Amino acid sequence: MVPRKEDQRWKDIITGKINHQFKTVSAGMCLTRIKRNLGKDANEDTVSKAVEEIYLFFVKFENILQDDIKILFN
Amino acid sequence: MLKNIDELIKDINAGKKFFIAGDEQLLKKLPRGSWIAGTIPYFMDAAGGVITREKVFALEVPSCAGTVKVSSYDERSLSSIPADSPENGFSLVIVPALSGVHVSYAQNAPDFPGLFMKNILGWISGVHLEDLGKVSPKVFCGSTGEVFDNKAVAMHCSLPKDKTAVIGIINLFEQGAGDTITFDKTGFSANDCMINGKKQNFSEYLLKNKIDTRLPLVADYCGSMVNVSFQSVDKDKRMVNFYAPVFTEVEYKIAKPVADYVSAFTKAISGLQTTSAFSCNCILNFLYSELEGKKTPGMTGPITFGEIAYQLLNQTLVYLEIRDAK
């Protein structure tokens, strides 16, 4: 089950505080791109948009991210 | 599978839809229909790796696919590929090597709006290595009959609700234990780099350390290993050229050697419970691991000048699965 967007763990994932090795290639690439862009410009607005992006990605692909979701959120 | 051109012409005229790869002179004979193609004479067939200008590789679009739409893209419109891709389905993209769209896709795709929210895969078309510099790689838009060396083509395929597309990669290269390398500019070439945080000229570093440049740079993308292959090291210009761009803010390492590609590959796919709906593998793997005549079971398709799994990859096998949606 994907936690709510307000869950602190989303922010921890995009900032690298939670460091997870994804099995799904799109997840790893998406997160890497998010982190690269935050590395260039991290502020409240960009972090918020990044959380929204990774959250929506997980919501859409929840079925194929089951193994990652279990590790990250359970 | 590899087909005779006459057989494929009949199938296209019968209304079948295809992803096609083959020599330009053969592709020019194909009638209009629902297909896209790219030029290349290297293939992995069920019988093993083969080089041929006498047959084409033609893979039928999965029978469960619904709407199939073919589009072409120039450098300005490339970024709309994800928007054009169906909400549930996949898009197979073919980009001609050595073109502006190739460079643009390679450098910009990671930032295309919605790229990772859709299933985008594909390959970079090429030529026989004997024809490099003489003939340009091309892509074909079967629905219009157009041939491009400066545009990409894409076939956008929707899937029913009970099916889902999944893109996977098989990259046998892992990061070695050596130096961490970063670059302060994104691009297909580099003069200087940072080696463990200290600035050095990259060509000098490679030559001094006798690095085997058949091994790619490898970056860890949060669990997915992404390669950048070496094209050339120019000692006089003190420059290194790559087959894909290096990106800033990404840490690279030289790959660990793979002793036996075929054995390592067979082991890698043994855990997969899938029959791929499409796959492609890199020509550098074909050449360096001498795959002509050897098999990569379950994964057949064109041998390409680059692979696309969302963004451009090197020395990687990319495959598409169509799974039952849970």
PDB file of C-alpha atoms in Angstrom, chain B residues 60-322:
ATOM      1  CA  GLU B  60       4.659  -8.630 -34.716  1.00  0.00           C
ATOM      2  CA  VAL B  61       3.031  -6.108 -32.401  1.00  0.00           C
ATOM      3  CA  PRO B  62       1.553  -8.069 -29.466  1.00  0.00           C
ATOM      4  CA  SER B  63      -1.904  -9.366 -30.345  1.00  0.00           C
ATOM      5  CA  CYS B  64      -3.348  -7.885 -27.150  1.00  0.00           C
ATOM      6  CA  ALA B  65      -2.406  -4.351 -28.239  1.00  0.00           C
ATOM      7  CA  GLY B  66      -5.349  -2.080 -28.891  1.00  0.00           C
ATOM      8  CA  THR B  67      -4.798   1.272 -30.564  1.00  0.00           C
ATOM      9  CA  VAL B  68      -1.546   1.487 -32.505  1.00  0.00           C
ATOM     10  CA  LYS B  69      -0.373   4.907 -33.647  1.00  0.00           C
ATOM     11  CA  VAL B  70       2.808   5.755 -35.554  1.00  0.00           C
ATOM     12  CA  SER B  71       4.410   9.187 -35.276  1.00  0.00           C
ATOM     13  CA  SER B  72       7.693  10.857 -36.235  1.00  0.00           C
ATOM     14  CA  TYR B  73       9.597  13.402 -34.165  1.00  0.00           C
ATOM     15  CA  ASP B  74      12.246  15.991 -34.876  1.00  0.00           C
ATOM     16  CA  GLU B  75      14.502  17.618 -32.281  1.00  0.00           C
ATOM     17  CA  ARG B  76      11.817  20.123 -31.296  1.00  0.00           C
ATOM     18  CA  SER B  77       9.035  17.584 -30.830  1.00  0.00           C
ATOM     19  CA  LEU B  78      11.012  14.719 -29.242  1.00  0.00           C
ATOM     20  CA  SER B  79       9.972  15.805 -25.764  1.00  0.00           C
ATOM     21  CA  SER B  80       6.319  15.085 -26.581  1.00  0.00           C
ATOM     22  CA  ILE B  81       6.931  11.340 -26.971  1.00  0.00           C
ATOM     23  CA  PRO B  82       5.792  10.603 -23.386  1.00  0.00           C
ATOM     24  CA  ALA B  83       2.690  12.761 -23.800  1.00  0.00           C
ATOM     25  CA  ASP B  84       1.793  10.828 -26.973  1.00  0.00           C
ATOM     26  CA  SER B  85       2.365   7.461 -25.289  1.00  0.00           C
ATOM     27  CA  PRO B  86      -0.797   5.757 -24.046  1.00  0.00           C
ATOM     28  CA  GLU B  87      -1.721   5.834 -20.384  1.00  0.00           C
ATOM     29  CA  ASN B  88      -1.706   2.029 -20.345  1.00  0.00           C
ATOM     30  CA  GLY B  89       0.598   0.580 -22.968  1.00  0.00           C
ATOM     31  CA  PHE B  90       4.027   1.234 -24.350  1.00  0.00           C
ATOM     32  CA  SER B  91       5.869   3.170 -27.040  1.00  0.00           C
ATOM     33  CA  LEU B  92       8.653   1.712 -29.128  1.00  0.00           C
ATOM     34  CA  VAL B  93      10.976   4.428 -30.414  1.00  0.00           C
ATOM     35  CA  ILE B  94      13.663   4.134 -33.081  1.00  0.00           C
ATOM     36  CA  VAL B  95      16.230   6.925 -33.409  1.00  0.00           C
ATOM     37  CA  PRO B  96      18.816   7.154 -36.213  1.00  0.00           C
ATOM     38  CA  ALA B  97      22.368   7.116 -34.906  1.00  0.00           C
ATOM     39  CA  LEU B  98      24.738  10.011 -35.576  1.00  0.00           C
ATOM     40  CA  SER B  99      21.870  12.480 -35.957  1.00  0.00           C
ATOM     41  CA  GLY B 100      20.721  15.581 -34.140  1.00  0.00           C
ATOM     42  CA  VAL B 101      17.745  13.691 -32.734  1.00  0.00           C
ATOM     43  CA  HIS B 102      20.119  11.031 -31.376  1.00  0.00           C
ATOM     44  CA  VAL B 103      22.168  13.618 -29.494  1.00  0.00           C
ATOM     45  CA  SER B 104      19.049  15.453 -28.363  1.00  0.00           C
ATOM     46  CA  TYR B 105      17.322  12.318 -27.095  1.00  0.00           C
ATOM     47  CA  ALA B 106      20.440  11.166 -25.295  1.00  0.00           C
ATOM     48  CA  GLN B 107      21.014  14.449 -23.492  1.00  0.00           C
ATOM     49  CA  ASN B 108      17.456  15.545 -22.848  1.00  0.00           C
ATOM     50  CA  ALA B 109      15.258  12.454 -22.462  1.00  0.00           C
ATOM     51  CA  PRO B 110      15.687  12.175 -18.677  1.00  0.00           C
ATOM     52  CA  ASP B 111      14.013  15.581 -18.400  1.00  0.00           C
ATOM     53  CA  PHE B 112      11.164  14.935 -20.881  1.00  0.00           C
ATOM     54  CA  PRO B 113       7.881  15.674 -19.057  1.00  0.00           C
ATOM     55  CA  GLY B 114       6.318  12.444 -17.871  1.00  0.00           C
ATOM     56  CA  LEU B 115       9.047  10.167 -19.281  1.00  0.00           C
ATOM     57  CA  PHE B 116       8.982   7.755 -16.374  1.00  0.00           C
ATOM     58  CA  MET B 117       5.179   7.739 -16.142  1.00  0.00           C
ATOM     59  CA  LYS B 118       4.951   5.954 -19.485  1.00  0.00           C
ATOM     60  CA  ASN B 119       6.655   2.835 -20.856  1.00  0.00           C
ATOM     61  CA  ILE B 120       9.161   4.107 -23.412  1.00  0.00           C
ATOM     62  CA  LEU B 121      11.688   1.742 -24.953  1.00  0.00           C
ATOM     63  CA  GLY B 122      13.485   1.392 -28.241  1.00  0.00           C
ATOM     64  CA  TRP B 123      16.762   1.431 -30.075  1.00  0.00           C
ATOM     65  CA  ILE B 124      19.233   3.434 -32.085  1.00  0.00           C
ATOM     66  CA  SER B 125      19.401   2.391 -35.729  1.00  0.00           C
ATOM     67  CA  GLY B 126      22.765   1.954 -37.401  1.00  0.00           C
ATOM     68  CA  VAL B 127      24.595   0.558 -40.395  1.00  0.00           C
ATOM     69  CA  HIS B 128      27.053  -2.198 -41.222  1.00  0.00           C
ATOM     70  CA  LEU B 129      30.357  -1.120 -39.685  1.00  0.00           C
ATOM     71  CA  GLU B 130      31.924  -1.245 -43.160  1.00  0.00           C
ATOM     72  CA  ASP B 131      29.463   1.495 -44.200  1.00  0.00           C
ATOM     73  CA  LEU B 132      30.199   3.875 -41.306  1.00  0.00           C
ATOM     74  CA  GLY B 133      30.782   7.331 -42.677  1.00  0.00           C
ATOM     75  CA  LYS B 134      29.427   6.349 -46.105  1.00  0.00           C
ATOM     76  CA  VAL B 135      25.763   5.618 -45.381  1.00  0.00           C
ATOM     77  CA  SER B 136      23.591   7.277 -42.753  1.00  0.00           C
ATOM     78  CA  PRO B 137      21.486   5.239 -40.325  1.00  0.00           C
ATOM     79  CA  LYS B 138      17.777   5.591 -41.005  1.00  0.00           C
ATOM     80  CA  VAL B 139      14.319   5.014 -39.626  1.00  0.00           C
ATOM     81  CA  PHE B 140      11.170   4.217 -41.561  1.00  0.00           C
ATOM     82  CA  CYS B 141       7.599   5.278 -40.916  1.00  0.00           C
ATOM     83  CA  GLY B 142       5.559   2.506 -42.510  1.00  0.00           C
ATOM     84  CA  SER B 143       2.238   4.318 -42.384  1.00  0.00           C
ATOM     85  CA  THR B 144       3.438   7.231 -44.546  1.00  0.00           C
ATOM     86  CA  GLY B 145       6.279   5.629 -46.460  1.00  0.00           C
ATOM     87  CA  GLU B 146       8.698   8.280 -45.172  1.00  0.00           C
ATOM     88  CA  VAL B 147      12.356   7.553 -44.492  1.00  0.00           C
ATOM     89  CA  PHE B 148      14.346   9.744 -42.107  1.00  0.00           C
ATOM     90  CA  ASP B 149      17.943  10.127 -41.064  1.00  0.00           C
ATOM     91  CA  ASN B 150      17.145  13.111 -38.874  1.00  0.00           C
ATOM     92  CA  LYS B 151      13.884  12.183 -37.164  1.00  0.00           C
ATOM     93  CA  ALA B 152      12.824   9.495 -34.718  1.00  0.00           C
ATOM     94  CA  VAL B 153       9.810   7.264 -35.257  1.00  0.00           C
ATOM     95  CA  ALA B 154       7.608   5.806 -32.565  1.00  0.00           C
ATOM     96  CA  MET B 155       4.832   3.254 -32.467  1.00  0.00           C
ATOM     97  CA  HIS B 156       2.489   3.949 -29.561  1.00  0.00           C
ATOM     98  CA  CYS B 157       0.585   0.826 -28.523  1.00  0.00           C
ATOM     99  CA  SER B 158      -2.237   0.815 -25.996  1.00  0.00           C
ATOM    100  CA  LEU B 159      -2.998  -2.232 -23.896  1.00  0.00           C
ATOM    101  CA  PRO B 160      -6.290  -3.420 -22.379  1.00  0.00           C
ATOM    102  CA  LYS B 161      -6.886  -2.945 -18.659  1.00  0.00           C
ATOM    103  CA  ASP B 162      -5.996  -6.558 -17.865  1.00  0.00           C
ATOM    104  CA  LYS B 163      -2.477  -6.160 -19.306  1.00  0.00           C
ATOM    105  CA  THR B 164       0.492  -4.081 -18.224  1.00  0.00           C
ATOM    106  CA  ALA B 165       3.799  -3.341 -19.938  1.00  0.00           C
ATOM    107  CA  VAL B 166       7.053  -3.611 -18.007  1.00  0.00           C
ATOM    108  CA  ILE B 167      10.454  -2.581 -19.331  1.00  0.00           C
ATOM    109  CA  GLY B 168      13.501  -4.404 -18.054  1.00  0.00           C
ATOM    110  CA  ILE B 169      17.213  -4.300 -18.692  1.00  0.00           C
ATOM    111  CA  ILE B 170      19.976  -6.860 -18.502  1.00  0.00           C
ATOM    112  CA  ASN B 171      23.274  -5.129 -17.840  1.00  0.00           C
ATOM    113  CA  LEU B 172      26.048  -7.538 -16.976  1.00  0.00           C
ATOM    114  CA  PHE B 173      28.401  -4.716 -16.033  1.00  0.00           C
ATOM    115  CA  GLU B 174      28.789  -3.729 -12.417  1.00  0.00           C
ATOM    116  CA  GLN B 175      30.789  -0.896 -10.965  1.00  0.00           C
ATOM    117  CA  GLY B 176      34.376  -1.865 -10.300  1.00  0.00           C
ATOM    118  CA  ALA B 177      36.152  -1.100  -7.047  1.00  0.00           C
ATOM    119  CA  GLY B 178      38.260   1.656  -8.586  1.00  0.00           C
ATOM    120  CA  ASP B 179      38.134   5.427  -8.649  1.00  0.00           C
ATOM    121  CA  THR B 180      34.955   7.515  -8.554  1.00  0.00           C
ATOM    122  CA  ILE B 181      34.723   9.675 -11.647  1.00  0.00           C
ATOM    123  CA  THR B 182      32.490  12.719 -12.128  1.00  0.00           C
ATOM    124  CA  PHE B 183      32.123  15.325 -14.845  1.00  0.00           C
ATOM    125  CA  ASP B 184      31.294  19.013 -14.648  1.00  0.00           C
ATOM    126  CA  LYS B 185      29.625  19.062 -18.072  1.00  0.00           C
ATOM    127  CA  THR B 186      26.952  16.824 -19.580  1.00  0.00           C
ATOM    128  CA  GLY B 187      27.913  15.598 -23.021  1.00  0.00           C
ATOM    129  CA  PHE B 188      29.240  12.980 -25.399  1.00  0.00           C
ATOM    130  CA  SER B 189      32.849  13.996 -24.766  1.00  0.00           C
ATOM    131  CA  ALA B 190      35.041  15.095 -21.900  1.00  0.00           C
ATOM    132  CA  ASN B 191      38.431  16.665 -21.437  1.00  0.00           C
ATOM    133  CA  ASP B 192      38.735  17.002 -17.702  1.00  0.00           C
ATOM    134  CA  CYS B 193      36.963  15.117 -14.969  1.00  0.00           C
ATOM    135  CA  MET B 194      37.158  14.698 -11.232  1.00  0.00           C
ATOM    136  CA  ILE B 195      38.880  11.537 -10.043  1.00  0.00           C
ATOM    137  CA  ASN B 196      37.920  11.010  -6.413  1.00  0.00           C
ATOM    138  CA  GLY B 197      37.251  14.743  -6.200  1.00  0.00           C
ATOM    139  CA  LYS B 198      40.536  15.822  -7.788  1.00  0.00           C
ATOM    140  CA  LYS B 199      40.600  17.380 -11.264  1.00  0.00           C
ATOM    141  CA  GLN B 200      42.468  15.431 -13.954  1.00  0.00           C
ATOM    142  CA  ASN B 201      42.464  15.125 -17.709  1.00  0.00           C
ATOM    143  CA  PHE B 202      40.362  12.057 -18.423  1.00  0.00           C
ATOM    144  CA  SER B 203      42.288  10.807 -21.486  1.00  0.00           C
ATOM    145  CA  GLU B 204      45.553  10.987 -19.563  1.00  0.00           C
ATOM    146  CA  TYR B 205      43.961   9.142 -16.640  1.00  0.00           C
ATOM    147  CA  LEU B 206      42.737   6.333 -18.902  1.00  0.00           C
ATOM    148  CA  LEU B 207      46.061   5.970 -20.705  1.00  0.00           C
ATOM    149  CA  LYS B 208      48.204   6.216 -17.568  1.00  0.00           C
ATOM    150  CA  ASN B 209      46.121   3.568 -15.787  1.00  0.00           C
ATOM    151  CA  LYS B 210      45.879   1.367 -18.905  1.00  0.00           C
ATOM    152  CA  ILE B 211      42.109   1.203 -18.578  1.00  0.00           C
ATOM    153  CA  ASP B 212      40.472  -1.302 -20.937  1.00  0.00           C
ATOM    154  CA  THR B 213      37.986   0.955 -22.718  1.00  0.00           C
ATOM    155  CA  ARG B 214      35.913  -2.019 -23.832  1.00  0.00           C
ATOM    156  CA  LEU B 215      34.630  -1.756 -20.276  1.00  0.00           C
ATOM    157  CA  PRO B 216      32.090   1.045 -19.908  1.00  0.00           C
ATOM    158  CA  LEU B 217      31.694   3.667 -17.226  1.00  0.00           C
ATOM    159  CA  VAL B 218      28.930   2.483 -14.901  1.00  0.00           C
ATOM    160  CA  ALA B 219      26.663   4.667 -12.782  1.00  0.00           C
ATOM    161  CA  ASP B 220      24.382   3.365 -10.046  1.00  0.00           C
ATOM    162  CA  TYR B 221      20.926   4.819 -10.679  1.00  0.00           C
ATOM    163  CA  CYS B 222      19.423   3.868  -7.320  1.00  0.00           C
ATOM    164  CA  GLY B 223      19.832   0.171  -8.071  1.00  0.00           C
ATOM    165  CA  SER B 224      19.878   0.181 -11.895  1.00  0.00           C
ATOM    166  CA  MET B 225      23.349   0.091 -13.411  1.00  0.00           C
ATOM    167  CA  VAL B 226      23.587   2.492 -16.368  1.00  0.00           C
ATOM    168  CA  ASN B 227      26.558   2.353 -18.738  1.00  0.00           C
ATOM    169  CA  VAL B 228      28.354   4.928 -20.814  1.00  0.00           C
ATOM    170  CA  SER B 229      30.543   3.232 -23.419  1.00  0.00           C
ATOM    171  CA  PHE B 230      33.837   4.584 -24.676  1.00  0.00           C
ATOM    172  CA  GLN B 231      34.020   5.488 -28.350  1.00  0.00           C
ATOM    173  CA  SER B 232      37.584   6.804 -28.509  1.00  0.00           C
ATOM    174  CA  VAL B 233      40.429   8.245 -26.496  1.00  0.00           C
ATOM    175  CA  ASP B 234      42.237  11.035 -28.321  1.00  0.00           C
ATOM    176  CA  LYS B 235      45.670  11.463 -26.793  1.00  0.00           C
ATOM    177  CA  ASP B 236      46.580  14.474 -28.953  1.00  0.00           C
ATOM    178  CA  LYS B 237      43.358  16.390 -28.290  1.00  0.00           C
ATOM    179  CA  ARG B 238      43.344  15.144 -24.685  1.00  0.00           C
ATOM    180  CA  MET B 239      39.686  14.233 -25.169  1.00  0.00           C
ATOM    181  CA  VAL B 240      37.514  11.191 -24.564  1.00  0.00           C
ATOM    182  CA  ASN B 241      34.429  10.490 -26.702  1.00  0.00           C
ATOM    183  CA  PHE B 242      31.472   8.375 -25.588  1.00  0.00           C
ATOM    184  CA  TYR B 243      28.532   6.583 -27.181  1.00  0.00           C
ATOM    185  CA  ALA B 244      26.141   8.187 -24.709  1.00  0.00           C
ATOM    186  CA  PRO B 245      26.431  11.367 -22.682  1.00  0.00           C
ATOM    187  CA  VAL B 246      27.956  11.534 -19.249  1.00  0.00           C
ATOM    188  CA  PHE B 247      25.832  13.604 -16.903  1.00  0.00           C
ATOM    189  CA  THR B 248      26.828  16.028 -14.189  1.00  0.00           C
ATOM    190  CA  GLU B 249      25.924  15.103 -10.620  1.00  0.00           C
ATOM    191  CA  VAL B 250      26.357  11.385 -11.435  1.00  0.00           C
ATOM    192  CA  GLU B 251      29.185   9.247 -10.052  1.00  0.00           C
ATOM    193  CA  TYR B 252      30.783   6.786 -12.469  1.00  0.00           C
ATOM    194  CA  LYS B 253      33.210   3.916 -12.025  1.00  0.00           C
ATOM    195  CA  ILE B 254      34.957   1.781 -14.610  1.00  0.00           C
ATOM    196  CA  ALA B 255      33.103  -1.540 -14.912  1.00  0.00           C
ATOM    197  CA  LYS B 256      34.331  -4.846 -13.554  1.00  0.00           C
ATOM    198  CA  PRO B 257      35.290  -7.182 -16.432  1.00  0.00           C
ATOM    199  CA  VAL B 258      32.804  -9.867 -17.476  1.00  0.00           C
ATOM    200  CA  ALA B 259      34.778 -13.015 -18.208  1.00  0.00           C
ATOM    201  CA  ASP B 260      32.166 -14.931 -20.210  1.00  0.00           C
ATOM    202  CA  TYR B 261      29.269 -12.876 -21.544  1.00  0.00           C
ATOM    203  CA  VAL B 262      27.140 -15.800 -22.731  1.00  0.00           C
ATOM    204  CA  SER B 263      27.405 -17.687 -19.434  1.00  0.00           C
ATOM    205  CA  ALA B 264      26.777 -14.533 -17.418  1.00  0.00           C
ATOM    206  CA  PHE B 265      23.833 -13.661 -19.626  1.00  0.00           C
ATOM    207  CA  THR B 266      22.288 -17.123 -19.383  1.00  0.00           C
ATOM    208  CA  LYS B 267      22.570 -16.921 -15.601  1.00  0.00           C
ATOM    209  CA  ALA B 268      21.004 -13.439 -15.578  1.00  0.00           C
ATOM    210  CA  ILE B 269      17.920 -14.485 -17.522  1.00  0.00           C
ATOM    211  CA  SER B 270      17.485 -17.823 -15.776  1.00  0.00           C
ATOM    212  CA  GLY B 271      15.649 -16.038 -12.989  1.00  0.00           C
ATOM    213  CA  LEU B 272      13.260 -14.276 -15.350  1.00  0.00           C
ATOM    214  CA  GLN B 273       9.892 -15.886 -15.911  1.00  0.00           C
ATOM    215  CA  THR B 274       9.047 -14.122 -19.084  1.00  0.00           C
ATOM    216  CA  THR B 275       8.931 -14.253 -22.820  1.00  0.00           C
ATOM    217  CA  SER B 276       9.892 -10.847 -24.075  1.00  0.00           C
ATOM    218  CA  ALA B 277       7.581  -9.034 -26.479  1.00  0.00           C
ATOM    219  CA  PHE B 278      10.624  -7.158 -27.802  1.00  0.00           C
ATOM    220  CA  SER B 279      14.311  -7.019 -27.028  1.00  0.00           C
ATOM    221  CA  CYS B 280      17.456  -5.412 -28.361  1.00  0.00           C
ATOM    222  CA  ASN B 281      21.111  -5.666 -27.392  1.00  0.00           C
ATOM    223  CA  CYS B 282      24.122  -3.491 -27.993  1.00  0.00           C
ATOM    224  CA  ILE B 283      26.521  -3.948 -30.900  1.00  0.00           C
ATOM    225  CA  LEU B 284      29.422  -3.498 -28.498  1.00  0.00           C
ATOM    226  CA  ASN B 285      28.259  -6.579 -26.576  1.00  0.00           C
ATOM    227  CA  PHE B 286      27.925  -8.385 -29.931  1.00  0.00           C
ATOM    228  CA  LEU B 287      31.484  -7.463 -30.960  1.00  0.00           C
ATOM    229  CA  TYR B 288      33.400  -7.580 -27.674  1.00  0.00           C
ATOM    230  CA  SER B 289      31.761 -10.817 -26.528  1.00  0.00           C
ATOM    231  CA  GLU B 290      31.854 -12.305 -30.036  1.00  0.00           C
ATOM    232  CA  LEU B 291      28.164 -13.129 -30.069  1.00  0.00           C
ATOM    233  CA  GLU B 292      28.022 -14.047 -33.779  1.00  0.00           C
ATOM    234  CA  GLY B 293      26.887 -17.665 -33.769  1.00  0.00           C
ATOM    235  CA  LYS B 294      26.188 -17.616 -30.027  1.00  0.00           C
ATOM    236  CA  LYS B 295      22.784 -17.503 -28.381  1.00  0.00           C
ATOM    237  CA  THR B 296      21.097 -15.345 -25.746  1.00  0.00           C
ATOM    238  CA  PRO B 297      18.109 -17.605 -25.130  1.00  0.00           C
ATOM    239  CA  GLY B 298      14.687 -15.970 -24.954  1.00  0.00           C
ATOM    240  CA  MET B 299      15.998 -12.589 -26.042  1.00  0.00           C
ATOM    241  CA  THR B 300      16.138 -12.089 -29.789  1.00  0.00           C
ATOM    242  CA  GLY B 301      16.035  -8.894 -31.783  1.00  0.00           C
ATOM    243  CA  PRO B 302      18.186  -6.235 -33.437  1.00  0.00           C
ATOM    244  CA  ILE B 303      21.757  -5.579 -32.333  1.00  0.00           C
ATOM    245  CA  THR B 304      21.840  -1.852 -32.051  1.00  0.00           C
ATOM    246  CA  PHE B 305      23.891   1.327 -31.918  1.00  0.00           C
ATOM    247  CA  GLY B 306      22.276   2.178 -28.572  1.00  0.00           C
ATOM    248  CA  GLU B 307      19.293   1.039 -26.567  1.00  0.00           C
ATOM    249  CA  ILE B 308      16.433   2.959 -25.035  1.00  0.00           C
ATOM    250  CA  ALA B 309      14.828   2.119 -21.719  1.00  0.00           C
ATOM    251  CA  TYR B 310      13.362   5.544 -21.038  1.00  0.00           C
ATOM    252  CA  GLN B 311      16.779   7.123 -21.623  1.00  0.00           C
ATOM    253  CA  LEU B 312      19.656   6.110 -23.847  1.00  0.00           C
ATOM    254  CA  LEU B 313      21.727   3.156 -22.659  1.00  0.00           C
ATOM    255  CA  ASN B 314      24.920   1.481 -23.857  1.00  0.00           C
ATOM    256  CA  GLN B 315      26.136  -2.109 -23.728  1.00  0.00           C
ATOM    257  CA  THR B 316      22.784  -3.190 -22.298  1.00  0.00           C
ATOM    258  CA  LEU B 317      19.984  -5.513 -23.318  1.00  0.00           C
ATOM    259  CA  VAL B 318      16.547  -3.911 -23.101  1.00  0.00           C
ATOM    260  CA  TYR B 319      13.373  -5.964 -23.129  1.00  0.00           C
ATOM    261  CA  LEU B 320       9.649  -5.489 -22.943  1.00  0.00           C
ATOM    262  CA  GLU B 321       7.295  -7.755 -21.035  1.00  0.00           C
ATOM    263  CA  ILE B 322       3.522  -7.763 -21.310  1.00  0.00           C
TER     264      ILE B 322
END
